[in-house]
PDB file of C-alpha atoms in Angstrom:
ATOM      1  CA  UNK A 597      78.520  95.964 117.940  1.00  0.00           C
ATOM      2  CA  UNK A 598      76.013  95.016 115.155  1.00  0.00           C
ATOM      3  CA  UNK A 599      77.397  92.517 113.062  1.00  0.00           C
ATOM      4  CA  UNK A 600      75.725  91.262 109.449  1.00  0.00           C
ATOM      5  CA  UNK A 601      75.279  87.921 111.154  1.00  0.00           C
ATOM      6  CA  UNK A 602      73.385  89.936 113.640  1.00  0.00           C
ATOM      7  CA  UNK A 603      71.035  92.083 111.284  1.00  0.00           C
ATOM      8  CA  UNK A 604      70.094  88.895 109.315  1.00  0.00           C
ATOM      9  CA  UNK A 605      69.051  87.215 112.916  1.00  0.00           C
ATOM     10  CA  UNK A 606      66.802  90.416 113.708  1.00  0.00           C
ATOM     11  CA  UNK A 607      65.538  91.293 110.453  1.00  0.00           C
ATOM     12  CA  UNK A 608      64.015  87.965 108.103  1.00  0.00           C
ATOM     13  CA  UNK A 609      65.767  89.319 104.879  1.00  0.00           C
ATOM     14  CA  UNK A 610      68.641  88.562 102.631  1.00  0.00           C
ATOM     15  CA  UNK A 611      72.060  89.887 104.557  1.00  0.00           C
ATOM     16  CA  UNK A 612      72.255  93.488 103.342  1.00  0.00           C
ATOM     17  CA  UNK A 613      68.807  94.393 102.237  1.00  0.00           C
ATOM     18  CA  UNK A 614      67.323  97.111 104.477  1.00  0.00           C
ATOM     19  CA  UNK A 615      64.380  96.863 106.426  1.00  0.00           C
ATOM     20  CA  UNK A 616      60.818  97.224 105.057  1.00  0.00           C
ATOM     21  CA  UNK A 617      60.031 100.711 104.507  1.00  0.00           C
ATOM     22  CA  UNK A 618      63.158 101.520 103.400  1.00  0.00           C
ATOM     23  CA  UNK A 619      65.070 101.640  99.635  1.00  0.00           C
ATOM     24  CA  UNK A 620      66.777  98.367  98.569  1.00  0.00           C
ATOM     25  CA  UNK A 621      70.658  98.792  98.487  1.00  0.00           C
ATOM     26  CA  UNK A 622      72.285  97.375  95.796  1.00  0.00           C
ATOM     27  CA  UNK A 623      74.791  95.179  96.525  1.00  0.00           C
ATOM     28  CA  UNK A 624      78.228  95.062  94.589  1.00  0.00           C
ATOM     29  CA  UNK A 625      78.302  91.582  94.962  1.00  0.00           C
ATOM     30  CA  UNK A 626      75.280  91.118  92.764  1.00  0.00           C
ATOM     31  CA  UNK A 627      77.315  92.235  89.993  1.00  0.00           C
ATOM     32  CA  UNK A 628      79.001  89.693  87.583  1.00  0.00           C
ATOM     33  CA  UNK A 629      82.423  88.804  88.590  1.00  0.00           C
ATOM     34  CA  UNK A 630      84.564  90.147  85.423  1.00  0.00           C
ATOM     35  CA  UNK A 631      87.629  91.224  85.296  1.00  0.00           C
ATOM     36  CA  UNK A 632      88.511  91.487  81.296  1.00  0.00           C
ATOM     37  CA  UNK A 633      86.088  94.228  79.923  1.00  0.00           C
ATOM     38  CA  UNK A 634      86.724  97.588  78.018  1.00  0.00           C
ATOM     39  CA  UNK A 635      85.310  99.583  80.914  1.00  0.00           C
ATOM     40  CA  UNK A 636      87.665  97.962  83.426  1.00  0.00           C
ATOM     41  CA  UNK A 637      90.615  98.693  80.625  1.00  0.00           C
ATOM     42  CA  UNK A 638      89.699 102.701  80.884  1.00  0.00           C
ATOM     43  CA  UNK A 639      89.313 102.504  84.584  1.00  0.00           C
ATOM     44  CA  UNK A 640      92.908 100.546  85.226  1.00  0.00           C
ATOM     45  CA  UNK A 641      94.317 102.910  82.434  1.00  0.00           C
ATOM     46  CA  UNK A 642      93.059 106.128  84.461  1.00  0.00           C
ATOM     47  CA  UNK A 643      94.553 104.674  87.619  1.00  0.00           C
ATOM     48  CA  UNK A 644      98.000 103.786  85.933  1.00  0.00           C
ATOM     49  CA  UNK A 645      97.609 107.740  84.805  1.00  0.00           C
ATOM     50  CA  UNK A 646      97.716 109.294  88.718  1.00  0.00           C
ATOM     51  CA  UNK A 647     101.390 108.775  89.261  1.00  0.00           C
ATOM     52  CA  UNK A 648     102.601 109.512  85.577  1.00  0.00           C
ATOM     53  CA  UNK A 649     100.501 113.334  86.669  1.00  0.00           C
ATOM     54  CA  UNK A 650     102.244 113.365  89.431  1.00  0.00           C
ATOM     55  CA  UNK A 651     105.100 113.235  87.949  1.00  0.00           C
ATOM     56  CA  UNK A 652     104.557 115.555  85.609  1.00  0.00           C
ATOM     57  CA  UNK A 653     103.449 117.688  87.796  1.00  0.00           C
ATOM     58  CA  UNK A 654     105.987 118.072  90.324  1.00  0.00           C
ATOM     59  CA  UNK A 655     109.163 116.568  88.646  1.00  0.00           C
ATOM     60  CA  UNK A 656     109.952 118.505  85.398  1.00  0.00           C
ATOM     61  CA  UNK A 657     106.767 120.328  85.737  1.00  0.00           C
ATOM     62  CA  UNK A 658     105.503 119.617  82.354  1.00  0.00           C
ATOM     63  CA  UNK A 659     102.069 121.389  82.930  1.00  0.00           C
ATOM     64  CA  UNK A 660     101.323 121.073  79.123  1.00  0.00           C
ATOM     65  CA  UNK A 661     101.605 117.109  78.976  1.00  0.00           C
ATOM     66  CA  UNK A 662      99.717 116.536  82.690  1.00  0.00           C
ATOM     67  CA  UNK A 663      96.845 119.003  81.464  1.00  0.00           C
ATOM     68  CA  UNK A 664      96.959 116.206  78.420  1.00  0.00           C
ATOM     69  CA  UNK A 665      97.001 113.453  81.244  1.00  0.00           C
ATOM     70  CA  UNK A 666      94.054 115.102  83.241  1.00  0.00           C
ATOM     71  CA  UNK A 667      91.710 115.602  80.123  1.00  0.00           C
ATOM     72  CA  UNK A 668      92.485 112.056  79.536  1.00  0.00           C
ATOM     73  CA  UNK A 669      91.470 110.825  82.472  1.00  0.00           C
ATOM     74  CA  UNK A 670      88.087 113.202  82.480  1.00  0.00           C
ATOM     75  CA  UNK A 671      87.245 111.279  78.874  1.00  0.00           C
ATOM     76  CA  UNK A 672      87.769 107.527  80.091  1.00  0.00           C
ATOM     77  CA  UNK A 673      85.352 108.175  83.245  1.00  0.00           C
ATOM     78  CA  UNK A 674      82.752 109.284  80.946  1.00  0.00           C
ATOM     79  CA  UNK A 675      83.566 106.621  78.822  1.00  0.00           C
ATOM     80  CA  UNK A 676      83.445 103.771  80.846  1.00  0.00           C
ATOM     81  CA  UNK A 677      80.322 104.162  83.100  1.00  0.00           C
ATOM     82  CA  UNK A 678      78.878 104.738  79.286  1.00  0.00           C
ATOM     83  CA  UNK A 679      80.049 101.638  77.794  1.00  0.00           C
ATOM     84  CA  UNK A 680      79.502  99.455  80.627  1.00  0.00           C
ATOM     85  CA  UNK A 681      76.043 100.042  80.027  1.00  0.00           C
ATOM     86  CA  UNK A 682      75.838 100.062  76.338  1.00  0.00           C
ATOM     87  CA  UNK A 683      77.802  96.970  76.442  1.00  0.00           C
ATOM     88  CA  UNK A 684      76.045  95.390  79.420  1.00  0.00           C
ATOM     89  CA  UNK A 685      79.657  94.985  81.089  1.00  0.00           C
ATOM     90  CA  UNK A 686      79.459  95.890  84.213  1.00  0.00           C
ATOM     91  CA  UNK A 687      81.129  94.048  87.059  1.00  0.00           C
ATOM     92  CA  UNK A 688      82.268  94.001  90.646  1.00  0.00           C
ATOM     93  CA  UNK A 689      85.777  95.058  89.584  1.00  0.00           C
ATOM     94  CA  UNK A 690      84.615  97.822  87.976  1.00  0.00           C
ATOM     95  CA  UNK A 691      82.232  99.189  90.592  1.00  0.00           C
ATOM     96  CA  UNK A 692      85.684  99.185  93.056  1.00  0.00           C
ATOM     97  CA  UNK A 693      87.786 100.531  90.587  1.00  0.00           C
ATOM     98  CA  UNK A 694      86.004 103.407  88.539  1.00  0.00           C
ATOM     99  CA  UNK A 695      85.304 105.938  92.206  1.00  0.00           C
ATOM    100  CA  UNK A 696      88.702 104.955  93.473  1.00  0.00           C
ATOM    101  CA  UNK A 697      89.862 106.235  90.472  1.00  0.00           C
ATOM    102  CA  UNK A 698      87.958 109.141  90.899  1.00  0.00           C
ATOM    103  CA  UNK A 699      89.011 109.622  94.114  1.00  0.00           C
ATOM    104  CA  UNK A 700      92.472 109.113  93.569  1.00  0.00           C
ATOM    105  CA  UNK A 701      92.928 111.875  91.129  1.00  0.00           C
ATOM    106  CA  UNK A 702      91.035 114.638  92.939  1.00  0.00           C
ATOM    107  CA  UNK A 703      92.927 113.933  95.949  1.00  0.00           C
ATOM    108  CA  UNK A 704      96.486 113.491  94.052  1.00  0.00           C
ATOM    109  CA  UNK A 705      95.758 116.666  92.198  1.00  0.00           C
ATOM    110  CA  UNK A 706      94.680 119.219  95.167  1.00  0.00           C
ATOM    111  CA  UNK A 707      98.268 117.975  97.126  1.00  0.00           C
ATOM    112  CA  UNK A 708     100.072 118.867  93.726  1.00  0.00           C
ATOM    113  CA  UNK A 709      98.002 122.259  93.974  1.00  0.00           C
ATOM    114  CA  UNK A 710      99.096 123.076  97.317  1.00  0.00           C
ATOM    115  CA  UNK A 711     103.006 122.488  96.564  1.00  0.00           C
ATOM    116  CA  UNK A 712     102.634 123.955  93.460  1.00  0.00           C
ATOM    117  CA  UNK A 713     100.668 126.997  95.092  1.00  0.00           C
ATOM    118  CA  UNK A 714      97.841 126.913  92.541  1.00  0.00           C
ATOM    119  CA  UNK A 715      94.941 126.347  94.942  1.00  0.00           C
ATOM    120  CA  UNK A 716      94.795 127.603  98.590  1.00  0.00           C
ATOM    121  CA  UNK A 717      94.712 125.207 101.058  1.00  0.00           C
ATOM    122  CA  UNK A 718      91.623 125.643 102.735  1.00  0.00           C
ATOM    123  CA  UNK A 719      89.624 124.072  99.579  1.00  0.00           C
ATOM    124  CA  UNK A 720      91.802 121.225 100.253  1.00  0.00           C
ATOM    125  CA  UNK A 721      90.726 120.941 103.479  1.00  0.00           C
ATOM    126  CA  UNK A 722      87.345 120.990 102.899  1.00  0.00           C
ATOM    127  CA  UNK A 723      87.316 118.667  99.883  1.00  0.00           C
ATOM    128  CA  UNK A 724      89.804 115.918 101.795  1.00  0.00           C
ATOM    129  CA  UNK A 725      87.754 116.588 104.537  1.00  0.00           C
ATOM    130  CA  UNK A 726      84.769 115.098 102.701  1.00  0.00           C
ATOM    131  CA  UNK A 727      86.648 111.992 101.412  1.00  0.00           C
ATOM    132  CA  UNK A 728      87.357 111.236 105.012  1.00  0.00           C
ATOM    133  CA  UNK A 729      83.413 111.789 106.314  1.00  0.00           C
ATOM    134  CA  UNK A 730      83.148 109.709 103.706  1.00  0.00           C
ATOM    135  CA  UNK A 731      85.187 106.813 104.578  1.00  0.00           C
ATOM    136  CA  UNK A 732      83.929 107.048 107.744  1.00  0.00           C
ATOM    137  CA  UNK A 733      80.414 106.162 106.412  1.00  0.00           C
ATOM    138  CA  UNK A 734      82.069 103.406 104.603  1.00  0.00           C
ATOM    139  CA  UNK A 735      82.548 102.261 108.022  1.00  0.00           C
ATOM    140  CA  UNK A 736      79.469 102.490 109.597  1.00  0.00           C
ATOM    141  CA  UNK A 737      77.953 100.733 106.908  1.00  0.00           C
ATOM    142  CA  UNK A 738      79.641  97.558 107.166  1.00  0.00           C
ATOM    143  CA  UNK A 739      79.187  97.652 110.852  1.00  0.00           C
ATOM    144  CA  UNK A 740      75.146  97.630 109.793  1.00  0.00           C
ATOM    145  CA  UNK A 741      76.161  94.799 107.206  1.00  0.00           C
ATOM    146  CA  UNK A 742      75.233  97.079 104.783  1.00  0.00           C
ATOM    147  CA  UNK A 743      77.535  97.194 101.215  1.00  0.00           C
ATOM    148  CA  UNK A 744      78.865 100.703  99.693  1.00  0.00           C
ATOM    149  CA  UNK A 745      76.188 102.838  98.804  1.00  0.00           C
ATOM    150  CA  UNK A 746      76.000 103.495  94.622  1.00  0.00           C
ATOM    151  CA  UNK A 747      77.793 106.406  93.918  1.00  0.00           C
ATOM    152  CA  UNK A 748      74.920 109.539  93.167  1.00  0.00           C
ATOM    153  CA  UNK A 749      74.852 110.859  90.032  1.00  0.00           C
ATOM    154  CA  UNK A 750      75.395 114.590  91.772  1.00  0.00           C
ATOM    155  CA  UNK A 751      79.056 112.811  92.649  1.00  0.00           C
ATOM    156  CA  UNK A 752      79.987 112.059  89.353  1.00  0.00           C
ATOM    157  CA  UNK A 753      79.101 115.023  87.639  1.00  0.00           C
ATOM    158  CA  UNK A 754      80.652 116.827  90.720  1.00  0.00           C
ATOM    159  CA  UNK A 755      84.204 114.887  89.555  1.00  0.00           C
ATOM    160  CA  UNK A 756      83.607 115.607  85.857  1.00  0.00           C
ATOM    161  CA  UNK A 757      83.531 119.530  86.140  1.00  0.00           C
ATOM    162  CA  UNK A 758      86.620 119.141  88.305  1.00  0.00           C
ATOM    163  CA  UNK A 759      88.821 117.572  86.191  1.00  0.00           C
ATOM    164  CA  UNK A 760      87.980 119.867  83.932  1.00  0.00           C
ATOM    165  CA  UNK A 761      88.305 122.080  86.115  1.00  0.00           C
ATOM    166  CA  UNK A 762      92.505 121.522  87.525  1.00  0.00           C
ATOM    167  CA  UNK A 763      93.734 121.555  83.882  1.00  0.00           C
ATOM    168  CA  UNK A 764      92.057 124.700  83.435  1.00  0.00           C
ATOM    169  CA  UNK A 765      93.711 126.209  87.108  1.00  0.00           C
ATOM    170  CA  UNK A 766      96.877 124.922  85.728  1.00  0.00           C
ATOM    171  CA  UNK A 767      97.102 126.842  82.331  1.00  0.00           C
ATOM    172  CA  UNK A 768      95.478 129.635  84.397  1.00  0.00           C
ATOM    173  CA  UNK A 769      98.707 129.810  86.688  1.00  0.00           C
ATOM    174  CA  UNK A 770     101.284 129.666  83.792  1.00  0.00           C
ATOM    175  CA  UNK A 771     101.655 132.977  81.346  1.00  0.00           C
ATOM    176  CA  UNK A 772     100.405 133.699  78.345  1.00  0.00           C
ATOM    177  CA  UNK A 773      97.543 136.358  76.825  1.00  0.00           C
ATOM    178  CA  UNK A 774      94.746 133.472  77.346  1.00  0.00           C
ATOM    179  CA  UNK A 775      95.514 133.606  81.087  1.00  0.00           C
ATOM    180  CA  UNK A 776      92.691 137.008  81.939  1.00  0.00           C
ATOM    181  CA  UNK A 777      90.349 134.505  79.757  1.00  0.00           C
ATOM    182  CA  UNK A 778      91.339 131.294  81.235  1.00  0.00           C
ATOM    183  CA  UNK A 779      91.391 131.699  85.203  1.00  0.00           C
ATOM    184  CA  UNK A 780      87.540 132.974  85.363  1.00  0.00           C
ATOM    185  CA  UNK A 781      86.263 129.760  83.598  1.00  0.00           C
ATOM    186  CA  UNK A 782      88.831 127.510  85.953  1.00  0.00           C
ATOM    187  CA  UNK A 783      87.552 129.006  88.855  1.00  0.00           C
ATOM    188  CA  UNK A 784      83.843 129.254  87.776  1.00  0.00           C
ATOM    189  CA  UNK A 785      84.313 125.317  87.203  1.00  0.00           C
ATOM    190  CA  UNK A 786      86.247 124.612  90.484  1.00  0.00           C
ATOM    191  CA  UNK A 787      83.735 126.672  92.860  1.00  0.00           C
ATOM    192  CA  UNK A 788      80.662 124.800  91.338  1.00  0.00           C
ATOM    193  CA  UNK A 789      82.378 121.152  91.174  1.00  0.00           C
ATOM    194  CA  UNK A 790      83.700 121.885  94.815  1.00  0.00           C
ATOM    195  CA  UNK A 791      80.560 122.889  96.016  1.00  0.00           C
ATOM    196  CA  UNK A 792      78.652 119.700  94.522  1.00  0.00           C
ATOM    197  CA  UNK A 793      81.343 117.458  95.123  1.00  0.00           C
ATOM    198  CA  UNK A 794      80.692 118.603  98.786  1.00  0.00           C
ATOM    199  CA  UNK A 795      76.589 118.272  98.464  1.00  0.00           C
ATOM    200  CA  UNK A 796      76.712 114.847  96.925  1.00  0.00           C
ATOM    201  CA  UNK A 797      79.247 113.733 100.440  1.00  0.00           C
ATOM    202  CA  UNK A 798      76.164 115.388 102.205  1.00  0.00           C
ATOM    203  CA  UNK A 799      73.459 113.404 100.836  1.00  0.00           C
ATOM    204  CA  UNK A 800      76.005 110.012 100.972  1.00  0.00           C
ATOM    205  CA  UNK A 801      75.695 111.065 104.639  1.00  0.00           C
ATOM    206  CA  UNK A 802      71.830 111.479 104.797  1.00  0.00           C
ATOM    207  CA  UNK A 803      71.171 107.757 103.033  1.00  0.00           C
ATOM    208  CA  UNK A 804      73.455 106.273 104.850  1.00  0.00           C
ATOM    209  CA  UNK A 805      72.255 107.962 108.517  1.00  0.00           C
ATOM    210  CA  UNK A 806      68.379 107.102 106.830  1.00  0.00           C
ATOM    211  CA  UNK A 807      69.107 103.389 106.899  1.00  0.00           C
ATOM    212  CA  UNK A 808      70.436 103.141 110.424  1.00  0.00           C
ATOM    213  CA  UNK A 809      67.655 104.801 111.773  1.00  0.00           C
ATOM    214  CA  UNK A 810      65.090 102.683 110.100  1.00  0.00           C
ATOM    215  CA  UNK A 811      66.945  99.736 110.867  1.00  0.00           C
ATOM    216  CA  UNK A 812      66.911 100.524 114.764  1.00  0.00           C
ATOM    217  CA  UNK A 813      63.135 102.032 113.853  1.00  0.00           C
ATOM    218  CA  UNK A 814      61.969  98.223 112.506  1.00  0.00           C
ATOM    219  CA  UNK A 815      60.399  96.214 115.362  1.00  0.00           C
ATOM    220  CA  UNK A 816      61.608  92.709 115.533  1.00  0.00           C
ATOM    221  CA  UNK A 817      59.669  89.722 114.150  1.00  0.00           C
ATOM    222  CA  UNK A 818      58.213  87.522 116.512  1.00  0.00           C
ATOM    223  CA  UNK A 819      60.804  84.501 116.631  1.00  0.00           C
ATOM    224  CA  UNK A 820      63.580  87.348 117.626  1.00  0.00           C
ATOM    225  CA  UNK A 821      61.574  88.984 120.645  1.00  0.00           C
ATOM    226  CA  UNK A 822      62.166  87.777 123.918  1.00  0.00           C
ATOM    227  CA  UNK A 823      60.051  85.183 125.880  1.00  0.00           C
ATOM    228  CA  UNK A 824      57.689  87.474 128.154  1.00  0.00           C
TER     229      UNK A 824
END
């Protein structure tokens, strides 16, 4: 197994940088270690929001107030990727906490689907399938003594359309006149965030299969070879 003790031995770099030839990863840990900013505020406020949705969802079934909860949640992840920026507050809490977020509501939403029988089950196959190729790139990664990859930009727009997208399919599965309006747009939005949610796991997996094969590509330097 290749350790990040090991990689530093064979490659003469920092721990985590790739080898030459290939795009520098940026490391989390780089980040300032902050903990009381407005963009960690949104992100802890959209986590605190998954099991009040779930509740709504499948307890009283209050569609009206967890289509409230969902848009809420689709504001605060523009909002804080935009302020950290603005505000220069980014930090290593935040880079954890704003795609487990994410994840954590797509995830919690397509279960409540399938109970609630608004989505069929094979788009939550596919899309929990991804989370888990995913995670198993996650894995591979550290093995390399590489750190998380930054999340592409294709991802996050891929998670903005959808939750727009699930508070749509919900008022699309109640009653009422808008309903013939309604369901076209929610599923016009779900197919197109599904299918780039699903691209943007694809190219995670490309990057991430890119830097283990130039890392076993990368001769060793001279000090590392063995004696002839």
């Amino acid at each position: 197994m290749t350790s990040s003790q090991g990689r530093s031995a064979a490659v003469p770099a920092s721990p985590g940088r790739p080898p030459s030839g290939t795009p520098r990863v940026t490391d989390r840990n780089e980040l300032p270690d902050r903990v009381w900013t407005v963009p960690n505020a949104l992100s802890a406020l959209r986590l605190l929001g998954v099991p009040l949705f779930l509740w709504l969802l499948l307890g009283p079934q209050a569609d009206g107030w967890a289509v409230v909860v969902l848009m809420v949640s689709g504001v605060t992840d523009w909002a804080d990727g935009k302020l950290a920026r603005v505000l220069g507050q980014s930090s290593r809490l935040g880079a954890l906490l704003d795609p487990a977020a994410d994840r954590l509501y797509i995830v919690s939403t397509l279960v409540a689907f399938v109970l609630r029988d608004v989505v069929p089950l094979w788009l939550v196959a596919v899309l929990v399938g991804r989370e888990l190729v995913l995670a198993v790139m996650l894995l591979v990664l550290r093995r390399h003594g590489y750190p998380p990859l930054q999340v592409h930009y294709l991802g996050k727009a891929a998670t903005f359309i959808l939750l727009y997208a699930f508070p749509l399919l919900l008022l699309a599965d109640g009653g009422g006149a808008w309903v013939a309006v309604v369901a076209p747009v929610a599923w016009a939005l779900t197919v197109w965030g599904s299918a780039l949610y699903v691209l943007a796991g694809v190219l995670y997996v490309v990057q991430v299969l890119g830097l283990v094969r130039a890392e076993r590509a990368a001769p060793l330097p001279t000090a590392a070879r063995p004696a002839p």
